[in-house]
Short mmCIF file of N, CA and C in Angstrom, two decimals:
data_model
loop_
_atom_site.label_atom_id
_atom_site.label_comp_id
_atom_site.label_asym_id
_atom_site.label_seq_id
_atom_site.Cartn_x
_atom_site.Cartn_y
_atom_site.Cartn_z
N UNK A 1 90.53 41.93 135.29
CA UNK A 1 91.24 41.13 136.06
C UNK A 1 90.59 41.09 137.55
N UNK A 2 90.49 42.07 138.13
CA UNK A 2 89.80 42.04 139.39
C UNK A 2 88.46 42.23 139.39
N UNK A 3 87.69 41.36 139.73
CA UNK A 3 86.17 41.46 139.70
C UNK A 3 85.48 42.44 140.43
N UNK A 4 86.22 42.98 141.57
CA UNK A 4 85.85 44.04 142.51
C UNK A 4 86.57 45.39 142.16
N UNK A 5 87.06 45.66 141.11
CA UNK A 5 87.75 46.90 140.65
C UNK A 5 88.71 47.51 141.75
N UNK A 6 89.37 46.50 142.45
CA UNK A 6 90.29 47.17 143.35
C UNK A 6 91.48 47.44 142.75
N UNK A 7 92.04 47.01 141.60
CA UNK A 7 93.41 47.19 141.14
C UNK A 7 93.08 48.13 140.02
N UNK A 8 94.07 49.21 139.91
CA UNK A 8 94.03 50.26 138.80
C UNK A 8 95.45 50.52 138.72
N UNK A 9 95.62 51.17 137.49
CA UNK A 9 97.04 51.54 137.14
C UNK A 9 97.16 53.16 137.13
N UNK A 10 98.09 53.82 137.85
CA UNK A 10 98.16 55.11 137.79
C UNK A 10 98.30 55.93 136.34
N UNK A 11 97.80 56.64 135.83
CA UNK A 11 97.96 57.14 134.41
C UNK A 11 98.97 57.77 134.10
N UNK A 12 99.47 58.40 135.17
CA UNK A 12 101.03 59.11 135.06
C UNK A 12 102.17 58.37 135.27
N UNK A 13 102.16 57.60 136.45
CA UNK A 13 103.33 56.95 136.64
C UNK A 13 103.45 55.48 136.29
N UNK A 14 102.09 55.08 135.95
CA UNK A 14 102.01 53.55 135.69
C UNK A 14 102.16 52.46 136.66
N UNK A 15 102.16 53.13 137.93
CA UNK A 15 102.35 52.17 139.00
C UNK A 15 100.81 51.66 139.25
N UNK A 16 101.07 50.33 139.62
CA UNK A 16 99.74 49.55 140.21
C UNK A 16 99.34 50.03 141.43
N UNK A 17 97.77 50.29 141.57
CA UNK A 17 97.45 50.71 143.00
C UNK A 17 96.39 49.66 143.32
N UNK A 18 96.38 49.23 144.51
CA UNK A 18 95.54 48.26 145.12
C UNK A 18 94.80 48.90 146.17
N UNK A 19 93.55 49.00 145.86
CA UNK A 19 92.62 49.67 147.04
C UNK A 19 92.04 48.64 147.81
N UNK A 20 92.62 48.75 149.17
CA UNK A 20 92.15 47.60 150.11
C UNK A 20 90.78 47.89 150.48
N UNK A 21 90.15 48.89 150.32
CA UNK A 21 88.78 49.14 150.69
C UNK A 21 87.77 48.34 149.80
N UNK A 22 88.07 48.10 148.37
CA UNK A 22 87.43 47.15 147.70
C UNK A 22 87.82 45.88 147.34
N UNK A 23 89.09 45.56 147.86
CA UNK A 23 89.64 44.16 147.58
C UNK A 23 88.66 43.33 148.65
N UNK A 24 88.35 42.12 148.27
CA UNK A 24 87.86 41.16 149.05
C UNK A 24 88.49 39.87 149.33
N UNK A 25 89.87 39.98 148.85
CA UNK A 25 90.74 38.98 149.26
C UNK A 25 90.51 37.59 148.59
N UNK A 26 89.92 37.62 147.17
CA UNK A 26 89.66 36.42 146.47
C UNK A 26 90.86 35.66 146.00
N UNK A 27 91.93 36.48 145.83
CA UNK A 27 93.35 35.83 145.30
C UNK A 27 93.38 35.64 143.90
N UNK A 28 92.33 36.13 142.97
CA UNK A 28 92.41 36.10 141.63
C UNK A 28 93.74 36.78 141.01
N UNK A 29 94.04 37.87 141.54
CA UNK A 29 95.11 38.78 141.04
C UNK A 29 96.50 38.03 141.49
N UNK A 30 96.62 37.43 142.43
CA UNK A 30 97.84 36.73 142.88
C UNK A 30 98.04 35.39 142.02
N UNK A 31 96.88 34.82 141.65
CA UNK A 31 96.82 33.65 140.81
C UNK A 31 97.33 33.85 139.57
N UNK A 32 96.95 35.08 139.02
CA UNK A 32 97.08 35.31 137.50
C UNK A 32 98.25 36.23 137.11
N UNK A 33 98.93 36.87 138.23
CA UNK A 33 100.08 37.70 138.13
C UNK A 33 101.35 36.90 137.42
N UNK A 34 101.57 37.40 136.23
CA UNK A 34 102.70 36.51 135.49
C UNK A 34 104.10 36.77 136.29
N UNK A 35 104.25 37.71 136.99
CA UNK A 35 105.56 37.97 137.50
C UNK A 35 105.64 37.44 139.14
N UNK A 36 104.48 36.93 139.52
CA UNK A 36 104.35 36.69 141.03
C UNK A 36 104.63 37.73 141.90
N UNK A 37 104.21 38.98 141.49
CA UNK A 37 104.45 39.99 142.40
C UNK A 37 103.53 40.52 143.51
N UNK A 38 102.27 39.51 143.44
CA UNK A 38 101.15 39.80 144.22
C UNK A 38 101.29 38.39 145.12
N UNK A 39 100.95 38.59 146.30
CA UNK A 39 101.07 37.31 147.23
C UNK A 39 99.88 37.75 148.17
N UNK A 40 99.17 36.72 148.52
CA UNK A 40 97.91 36.99 149.67
C UNK A 40 98.68 36.36 150.85
N UNK A 41 98.27 37.26 152.17
CA UNK A 41 98.82 37.08 153.25
C UNK A 41 97.60 37.10 154.37
N UNK A 42 97.29 36.13 154.96
CA UNK A 42 96.09 36.14 155.94
C UNK A 42 96.55 37.12 157.23
N UNK A 43 95.60 38.19 157.36
CA UNK A 43 95.82 39.05 158.47
C UNK A 43 94.72 38.68 159.67
N UNK A 44 95.07 38.50 160.71
CA UNK A 44 94.19 38.45 161.81
C UNK A 44 93.73 39.71 162.38
N UNK A 45 92.36 39.80 162.63
CA UNK A 45 91.76 41.06 163.39
C UNK A 45 92.35 40.94 164.76
N UNK A 46 92.72 42.23 165.23
CA UNK A 46 93.14 42.39 166.80
C UNK A 46 92.37 43.23 167.44
#
């Protein structure tokens, strides 16, 4: 799903973990999420 391997599933809880250190903001995850649970929000650097 994520070309940068930024999304993983916790093997114990089953929760989805998004590692923002690897995420490049391409939006593929938000586009393909069947529940619409992922959204992309532009953040401005301050």
